[in-house]
Amino acid sequence: MIGKKAMGDYFEKGDISVPKYGFKVKLNNVYPEKRNQRYIPSIPMIIKMLPMILRYLLYYIKTKWSGKYIEMDYINSRESQQIYGVPIGGIGCGTIGRGYRGEFCRFQMRPGLYEVNTVEANQFIITVKDENNHTILQSLLSNFPKKKLSAWTSTIDSSKCTYTGLYPRSWTEYDLSEYGIKLVCRQISPVIPHDYDNSCLPCAVFVWSIQNISSSPRTVTIAFTFKNGTGSWTDSNSTCSTKSFSYENTEGVILHHTIDKMQCSYALATKSDADITVSKCLYFDPNSDGSEIWDQLSTNGEFDKPKNKDHGFVHSEMACGIATKVTVPPQGGKQVDMNLVWEMPTINFINNQKSYNRFYTKQFGTENAVLKIVSYAFENYQKWEESIENWQKPVLDDENLPDWYKGALFNETYFVSDGGTLWLTPKDEEIKNYSKNDPRRTYGHFAYLEGQEYLMYNSYDVHFYASHALHKNWPLLQKCLQYDLRDFVSMEIGDKRTMLYDGEVVERKVPISVPHDAGNPGEEALTLINAYNIHDVSKWKDLNPKFILQTYRDAFDSSGNLDKAFVQDMYDICNQIMQKSIDNDMDDDGLIENGGKPDQTFDAWVMTGVSAYCGGLWLAALYAMISLSDVLGKPDEKKKFQDIFDRAQPEYENKLWNGLYYEFDSSTTDQSQSIMADQLCGHWYLRCCGIESYEVFPKSNVRTALNTIYKNNVQSFCNGEMGAVNGFLAGKIDETALQSLEAWTGVTYALAATMIHEGMVDEGFKTAGGMYQSMVYKSGLAFDTPEALYDEKYIRALAYMRPLSIWSMQIAWEKLKKSSTK
């Protein structure tokens, strides 16, 4: 790694280090397996689901006909592209995906709505001239197939080029030895734990390190081109213009355009340097053959000088570029810094009822910020890298951690920025209603999608798993989200909707219930909450306990210090929803019962009576409420929750423990005997909260259940190489429900964390490691982690939130290390 040197100087120091760990592939890599989302359930399962399927089809047609967005589109599910590398951009400012072969792809500029396009005009181009000024190489620095710009060719030997992704940075090494050049592009995005000022910025820096390994000078040009929009057919509806700029110590081009009627500017920039010649192209047609500017670079190593400093309006697609030319002495090196900035400060959702400002505008304003960000990024990216390295170094240098995990932990974090993420400033009228301790006063609103295909913000049943990534790295964003959810609990939206599962007509949002989500970006997110419409989520049994447990976890910082003001702000709502949940105790044994429907996060898996999953969450929530009541000096309420717990805990053991594991539920069906991978979810969360005792779940039972799960759900499923299948019944995969036969990536990481907490370290890392390595290197799902894997061929819900639960593995590992040194 780079060590203590100033990062911008590392090339001159002769240290072009690329991390040992991370996602590593050659640019000519071909994955051995491609999975798809076209799984067809068994005929008995289809018959059972037929009424819901018909209701879904009717809903789908009506929604599409009205031009709206489906929350979960099962008909046109996205295909796995198998191309992705580290995306660019900070948190909540819009993101642009990158492919490991050089693609600019998967744009999320419209809030929460992805456009999975690879834009062929967005390229880096290299031109190399020898000492006689003869062009000996001109090539795209990418090798993906394209249809337009036919004059642009790739002649690099991709088998000699290597990509390394370690989010939020990546390195692409180009071995151009036959031309006397070696080249490394380091890509940096400002995603930095606990740094709320920089992590919101809409930019990426590209540091090009050029090494001349020949015995004569080489003149090297690196050009950067970019077009308007996102590669969508609507790009041609935009009115575009460009402008050349020289600002402080930077040179570049700004491309003004609109995306879905929202103003947006792209800036391509480079740092000014006496040794570097900068040229600019203010216009070329991205649908042409591209020969005009290609020939300019080949002939002169630079673009022809524009006649004017700006280019007038173009009512169609438009592209521009910058080029840097530098002469590199024999056996010498040069560094060229470039960046890409996008300014889209004010956004709206599809219904356009409100407008919102992105969080970076708090620092840079809502107008004419693009050049300020360009300059700021160049001035500060070295500090960003130092902070990123300080964050990653303890993990990367830990000899006791497996190599795969060192890359996986950080690379799975991509979803924090590339999850359709929003980070918005608070409105003045909102701030007036916030308590003095409310972090939203300073840090605004944070929201991310359940998945890039599942268009619901802050899906709380799933965020429960993913939230460890925020609590560990951006705890104030987690608290902002929790405050928003607290306020949503009391909200009522009386609109009637038909639930797809059973046809029941219910209110969209019932008061004193934790919502499923904060809304659909294809509607009016953050206002029209509860976009989910398969089940009546006001009757779900896991949402209320999950709110309690996240409150309990968030009440303490990483050092164990209590935020009493936070507890005070949350407690009344916690108390109310616990009272509401108690109504689900049908026999006064202290345990809540499931209603014979999929009334929890496994929304295609029916639980009846007391269930291991919801019952365990309920016990953990009772334990948390006892503690929270005690913290606030409420002895009567503490006693109330203690009494319920004292009744419930032994009943949970009596009804579900069979000597080897906690049974799926207390019903009399065959399915009740299923070994559920996530049966210890409540225990997992308490351990993540720092609870070391076994008052809730007996130690011997926890260890025995984990061994049973490992033997059956892990080792007996795909030879232990695909994580933990959700259900295992009678010696084989449980095929009684659609989701029982899936392996959920986020649940697998949570299970692995539980194993590590319990000292089953090898088993934990093997459980998660087999899945991760198969998923990434066999199926090509890097930076596209799905919710679900099947034993073969299939996946479901690409680019999903729940796998951020991998951070619970790090929490477990750190606690284990700390306890071993006592």
PDB file of N, CA and C in Angstrom, residues 561-618:
ATOM      1  N   ASN A 561     -20.586   4.380  24.761  1.00  0.00           N
ATOM      2  CA  ASN A 561     -21.144   5.538  25.451  1.00  0.00           C
ATOM      3  C   ASN A 561     -22.613   5.716  25.092  1.00  0.00           C
ATOM      4  N   LEU A 562     -23.433   6.002  26.090  1.00  0.00           N
ATOM      5  CA  LEU A 562     -24.876   6.116  25.913  1.00  0.00           C
ATOM      6  C   LEU A 562     -25.271   7.505  25.428  1.00  0.00           C
ATOM      7  N   ASP A 563     -26.131   7.554  24.417  1.00  0.00           N
ATOM      8  CA  ASP A 563     -26.749   8.799  23.958  1.00  0.00           C
ATOM      9  C   ASP A 563     -28.147   8.854  24.569  1.00  0.00           C
ATOM     10  N   LYS A 564     -28.216   9.385  25.778  1.00  0.00           N
ATOM     11  CA  LYS A 564     -29.478   9.361  26.518  1.00  0.00           C
ATOM     12  C   LYS A 564     -30.543  10.216  25.849  1.00  0.00           C
ATOM     13  N   ALA A 565     -30.133  11.327  25.257  1.00  0.00           N
ATOM     14  CA  ALA A 565     -31.097  12.193  24.568  1.00  0.00           C
ATOM     15  C   ALA A 565     -31.768  11.443  23.417  1.00  0.00           C
ATOM     16  N   PHE A 566     -31.003  10.626  22.722  1.00  0.00           N
ATOM     17  CA  PHE A 566     -31.558   9.819  21.634  1.00  0.00           C
ATOM     18  C   PHE A 566     -32.600   8.846  22.181  1.00  0.00           C
ATOM     19  N   VAL A 567     -32.285   8.195  23.289  1.00  0.00           N
ATOM     20  CA  VAL A 567     -33.234   7.259  23.894  1.00  0.00           C
ATOM     21  C   VAL A 567     -34.512   7.988  24.293  1.00  0.00           C
ATOM     22  N   GLN A 568     -34.363   9.172  24.869  1.00  0.00           N
ATOM     23  CA  GLN A 568     -35.541   9.947  25.258  1.00  0.00           C
ATOM     24  C   GLN A 568     -36.403  10.302  24.053  1.00  0.00           C
ATOM     25  N   ASP A 569     -35.756  10.638  22.950  1.00  0.00           N
ATOM     26  CA  ASP A 569     -36.507  11.002  21.746  1.00  0.00           C
ATOM     27  C   ASP A 569     -37.228   9.806  21.133  1.00  0.00           C
ATOM     28  N   MET A 570     -36.717   8.613  21.341  1.00  0.00           N
ATOM     29  CA  MET A 570     -37.275   7.415  20.715  1.00  0.00           C
ATOM     30  C   MET A 570     -38.232   6.645  21.625  1.00  0.00           C
ATOM     31  N   TYR A 571     -38.130   6.844  22.912  1.00  0.00           N
ATOM     32  CA  TYR A 571     -38.740   5.906  23.848  1.00  0.00           C
ATOM     33  C   TYR A 571     -40.261   5.835  23.728  1.00  0.00           C
ATOM     34  N   ASP A 572     -40.925   6.956  23.626  1.00  0.00           N
ATOM     35  CA  ASP A 572     -42.393   6.925  23.605  1.00  0.00           C
ATOM     36  C   ASP A 572     -42.918   6.104  22.430  1.00  0.00           C
ATOM     37  N   ILE A 573     -42.306   6.288  21.261  1.00  0.00           N
ATOM     38  CA  ILE A 573     -42.734   5.507  20.097  1.00  0.00           C
ATOM     39  C   ILE A 573     -42.408   4.032  20.307  1.00  0.00           C
ATOM     40  N   CYS A 574     -41.237   3.756  20.880  1.00  0.00           N
ATOM     41  CA  CYS A 574     -40.881   2.360  21.177  1.00  0.00           C
ATOM     42  C   CYS A 574     -41.929   1.718  22.079  1.00  0.00           C
ATOM     43  N   ASN A 575     -42.325   2.439  23.088  1.00  0.00           N
ATOM     44  CA  ASN A 575     -43.311   1.921  24.037  1.00  0.00           C
ATOM     45  C   ASN A 575     -44.650   1.665  23.344  1.00  0.00           C
ATOM     46  N   GLN A 576     -45.054   2.597  22.490  1.00  0.00           N
ATOM     47  CA  GLN A 576     -46.341   2.453  21.800  1.00  0.00           C
ATOM     48  C   GLN A 576     -46.354   1.244  20.862  1.00  0.00           C
ATOM     49  N   ILE A 577     -45.273   1.057  20.114  1.00  0.00           N
ATOM     50  CA  ILE A 577     -45.296  -0.059  19.159  1.00  0.00           C
ATOM     51  C   ILE A 577     -45.131  -1.398  19.870  1.00  0.00           C
ATOM     52  N   MET A 578     -44.480  -1.399  21.029  1.00  0.00           N
ATOM     53  CA  MET A 578     -44.413  -2.642  21.804  1.00  0.00           C
ATOM     54  C   MET A 578     -45.804  -3.013  22.314  1.00  0.00           C
ATOM     55  N   GLN A 579     -46.551  -2.013  22.767  1.00  0.00           N
ATOM     56  CA  GLN A 579     -47.921  -2.282  23.208  1.00  0.00           C
ATOM     57  C   GLN A 579     -48.755  -2.829  22.057  1.00  0.00           C
ATOM     58  N   LYS A 580     -48.523  -2.262  20.864  1.00  0.00           N
ATOM     59  CA  LYS A 580     -49.260  -2.731  19.688  1.00  0.00           C
ATOM     60  C   LYS A 580     -48.884  -4.183  19.377  1.00  0.00           C
ATOM     61  N   SER A 581     -47.614  -4.510  19.515  1.00  0.00           N
ATOM     62  CA  SER A 581     -47.173  -5.874  19.222  1.00  0.00           C
ATOM     63  C   SER A 581     -47.734  -6.883  20.210  1.00  0.00           C
ATOM     64  N   ILE A 582     -47.906  -6.474  21.446  1.00  0.00           N
ATOM     65  CA  ILE A 582     -48.426  -7.392  22.461  1.00  0.00           C
ATOM     66  C   ILE A 582     -49.807  -7.911  22.071  1.00  0.00           C
ATOM     67  N   ASP A 583     -50.520  -7.141  21.249  1.00  0.00           N
ATOM     68  CA  ASP A 583     -51.834  -7.601  20.779  1.00  0.00           C
ATOM     69  C   ASP A 583     -51.726  -8.890  19.971  1.00  0.00           C
ATOM     70  N   ASN A 584     -50.518  -9.198  19.494  1.00  0.00           N
ATOM     71  CA  ASN A 584     -50.320 -10.424  18.716  1.00  0.00           C
ATOM     72  C   ASN A 584     -49.993 -11.634  19.589  1.00  0.00           C
ATOM     73  N   ASP A 585     -50.067 -11.446  20.907  1.00  0.00           N
ATOM     74  CA  ASP A 585     -49.931 -12.577  21.833  1.00  0.00           C
ATOM     75  C   ASP A 585     -51.327 -13.128  22.079  1.00  0.00           C
ATOM     76  N   MET A 586     -51.641 -14.230  21.427  1.00  0.00           N
ATOM     77  CA  MET A 586     -53.005 -14.744  21.436  1.00  0.00           C
ATOM     78  C   MET A 586     -53.334 -15.606  22.650  1.00  0.00           C
ATOM     79  N   ASP A 587     -52.321 -16.091  23.364  1.00  0.00           N
ATOM     80  CA  ASP A 587     -52.598 -17.003  24.475  1.00  0.00           C
ATOM     81  C   ASP A 587     -51.958 -16.548  25.778  1.00  0.00           C
ATOM     82  N   ASP A 588     -51.541 -15.283  25.822  1.00  0.00           N
ATOM     83  CA  ASP A 588     -51.016 -14.675  27.045  1.00  0.00           C
ATOM     84  C   ASP A 588     -49.800 -15.413  27.605  1.00  0.00           C
ATOM     85  N   ASP A 589     -48.985 -15.958  26.696  1.00  0.00           N
ATOM     86  CA  ASP A 589     -47.753 -16.597  27.155  1.00  0.00           C
ATOM     87  C   ASP A 589     -46.553 -15.672  27.012  1.00  0.00           C
ATOM     88  N   GLY A 590     -46.811 -14.428  26.611  1.00  0.00           N
ATOM     89  CA  GLY A 590     -45.747 -13.447  26.463  1.00  0.00           C
ATOM     90  C   GLY A 590     -45.117 -13.427  25.092  1.00  0.00           C
ATOM     91  N   LEU A 591     -45.459 -14.390  24.235  1.00  0.00           N
ATOM     92  CA  LEU A 591     -44.882 -14.478  22.897  1.00  0.00           C
ATOM     93  C   LEU A 591     -45.879 -14.017  21.846  1.00  0.00           C
ATOM     94  N   ILE A 592     -45.396 -13.275  20.859  1.00  0.00           N
ATOM     95  CA  ILE A 592     -46.247 -12.909  19.733  1.00  0.00           C
ATOM     96  C   ILE A 592     -46.346 -14.097  18.780  1.00  0.00           C
ATOM     97  N   GLU A 593     -47.461 -14.176  18.088  1.00  0.00           N
ATOM     98  CA  GLU A 593     -47.683 -15.258  17.138  1.00  0.00           C
ATOM     99  C   GLU A 593     -47.790 -14.711  15.719  1.00  0.00           C
ATOM    100  N   ASN A 594     -47.282 -15.489  14.782  1.00  0.00           N
ATOM    101  CA  ASN A 594     -47.486 -15.170  13.371  1.00  0.00           C
ATOM    102  C   ASN A 594     -48.875 -15.613  12.942  1.00  0.00           C
ATOM    103  N   GLY A 595     -49.385 -14.963  11.896  1.00  0.00           N
ATOM    104  CA  GLY A 595     -50.790 -15.130  11.546  1.00  0.00           C
ATOM    105  C   GLY A 595     -51.106 -16.111  10.448  1.00  0.00           C
ATOM    106  N   GLY A 596     -50.184 -17.037  10.156  1.00  0.00           N
ATOM    107  CA  GLY A 596     -50.466 -17.984   9.087  1.00  0.00           C
ATOM    108  C   GLY A 596     -50.337 -17.372   7.710  1.00  0.00           C
ATOM    109  N   LYS A 597     -49.627 -16.255   7.650  1.00  0.00           N
ATOM    110  CA  LYS A 597     -49.322 -15.590   6.384  1.00  0.00           C
ATOM    111  C   LYS A 597     -47.831 -15.249   6.392  1.00  0.00           C
ATOM    112  N   PRO A 598     -47.284 -14.870   5.261  1.00  0.00           N
ATOM    113  CA  PRO A 598     -45.881 -14.420   5.252  1.00  0.00           C
ATOM    114  C   PRO A 598     -45.792 -12.994   5.809  1.00  0.00           C
ATOM    115  N   ASP A 599     -45.915 -12.874   7.118  1.00  0.00           N
ATOM    116  CA  ASP A 599     -46.053 -11.557   7.747  1.00  0.00           C
ATOM    117  C   ASP A 599     -44.734 -11.092   8.360  1.00  0.00           C
ATOM    118  N   GLN A 600     -43.682 -11.149   7.575  1.00  0.00           N
ATOM    119  CA  GLN A 600     -42.352 -10.714   7.997  1.00  0.00           C
ATOM    120  C   GLN A 600     -41.458 -10.652   6.759  1.00  0.00           C
ATOM    121  N   THR A 601     -40.179 -10.402   6.941  1.00  0.00           N
ATOM    122  CA  THR A 601     -39.289 -10.136   5.803  1.00  0.00           C
ATOM    123  C   THR A 601     -39.218 -11.296   4.815  1.00  0.00           C
ATOM    124  N   PHE A 602     -39.446 -12.532   5.266  1.00  0.00           N
ATOM    125  CA  PHE A 602     -39.549 -13.671   4.352  1.00  0.00           C
ATOM    126  C   PHE A 602     -40.987 -13.689   3.824  1.00  0.00           C
ATOM    127  N   ASP A 603     -41.245 -12.815   2.854  1.00  0.00           N
ATOM    128  CA  ASP A 603     -42.629 -12.519   2.489  1.00  0.00           C
ATOM    129  C   ASP A 603     -43.228 -13.502   1.490  1.00  0.00           C
ATOM    130  N   ALA A 604     -42.538 -14.619   1.278  1.00  0.00           N
ATOM    131  CA  ALA A 604     -43.124 -15.722   0.509  1.00  0.00           C
ATOM    132  C   ALA A 604     -42.924 -17.029   1.273  1.00  0.00           C
ATOM    133  N   TRP A 605     -42.931 -16.933   2.601  1.00  0.00           N
ATOM    134  CA  TRP A 605     -42.689 -18.094   3.466  1.00  0.00           C
ATOM    135  C   TRP A 605     -43.604 -17.945   4.683  1.00  0.00           C
ATOM    136  N   VAL A 606     -44.614 -18.772   4.752  1.00  0.00           N
ATOM    137  CA  VAL A 606     -45.652 -18.646   5.772  1.00  0.00           C
ATOM    138  C   VAL A 606     -45.152 -19.136   7.126  1.00  0.00           C
ATOM    139  N   MET A 607     -45.395 -18.328   8.155  1.00  0.00           N
ATOM    140  CA  MET A 607     -45.137 -18.725   9.534  1.00  0.00           C
ATOM    141  C   MET A 607     -46.457 -18.723  10.288  1.00  0.00           C
ATOM    142  N   THR A 608     -46.641 -19.731  11.145  1.00  0.00           N
ATOM    143  CA  THR A 608     -47.887 -19.883  11.885  1.00  0.00           C
ATOM    144  C   THR A 608     -47.577 -20.113  13.357  1.00  0.00           C
ATOM    145  N   GLY A 609     -48.274 -19.390  14.218  1.00  0.00           N
ATOM    146  CA  GLY A 609     -48.039 -19.522  15.649  1.00  0.00           C
ATOM    147  C   GLY A 609     -46.731 -18.868  16.048  1.00  0.00           C
ATOM    148  N   VAL A 610     -46.095 -19.410  17.071  1.00  0.00           N
ATOM    149  CA  VAL A 610     -44.789 -18.896  17.494  1.00  0.00           C
ATOM    150  C   VAL A 610     -43.745 -19.351  16.476  1.00  0.00           C
ATOM    151  N   SER A 611     -42.929 -18.426  16.013  1.00  0.00           N
ATOM    152  CA  SER A 611     -41.885 -18.778  15.042  1.00  0.00           C
ATOM    153  C   SER A 611     -40.517 -18.494  15.638  1.00  0.00           C
ATOM    154  N   ALA A 612     -39.540 -19.269  15.197  1.00  0.00           N
ATOM    155  CA  ALA A 612     -38.169 -19.045  15.668  1.00  0.00           C
ATOM    156  C   ALA A 612     -37.714 -17.643  15.304  1.00  0.00           C
ATOM    157  N   TYR A 613     -38.073 -17.198  14.109  1.00  0.00           N
ATOM    158  CA  TYR A 613     -37.596 -15.903  13.626  1.00  0.00           C
ATOM    159  C   TYR A 613     -38.253 -14.752  14.380  1.00  0.00           C
ATOM    160  N   CYS A 614     -39.551 -14.619  14.283  1.00  0.00           N
ATOM    161  CA  CYS A 614     -40.228 -13.480  14.913  1.00  0.00           C
ATOM    162  C   CYS A 614     -40.252 -13.604  16.429  1.00  0.00           C
ATOM    163  N   GLY A 615     -40.398 -14.826  16.925  1.00  0.00           N
ATOM    164  CA  GLY A 615     -40.360 -15.007  18.374  1.00  0.00           C
ATOM    165  C   GLY A 615     -39.020 -14.620  18.953  1.00  0.00           C
ATOM    166  N   GLY A 616     -37.943 -14.979  18.255  1.00  0.00           N
ATOM    167  CA  GLY A 616     -36.611 -14.600  18.718  1.00  0.00           C
ATOM    168  C   GLY A 616     -36.390 -13.102  18.679  1.00  0.00           C
ATOM    169  N   LEU A 617     -36.873 -12.446  17.630  1.00  0.00           N
ATOM    170  CA  LEU A 617     -36.774 -10.982  17.562  1.00  0.00           C
ATOM    171  C   LEU A 617     -37.568 -10.338  18.692  1.00  0.00           C
ATOM    172  N   TRP A 618     -38.727 -10.899  18.999  1.00  0.00           N
ATOM    173  CA  TRP A 618     -39.570 -10.361  20.063  1.00  0.00           C
ATOM    174  C   TRP A 618     -38.873 -10.479  21.424  1.00  0.00           C
TER     175      TRP A 618
END
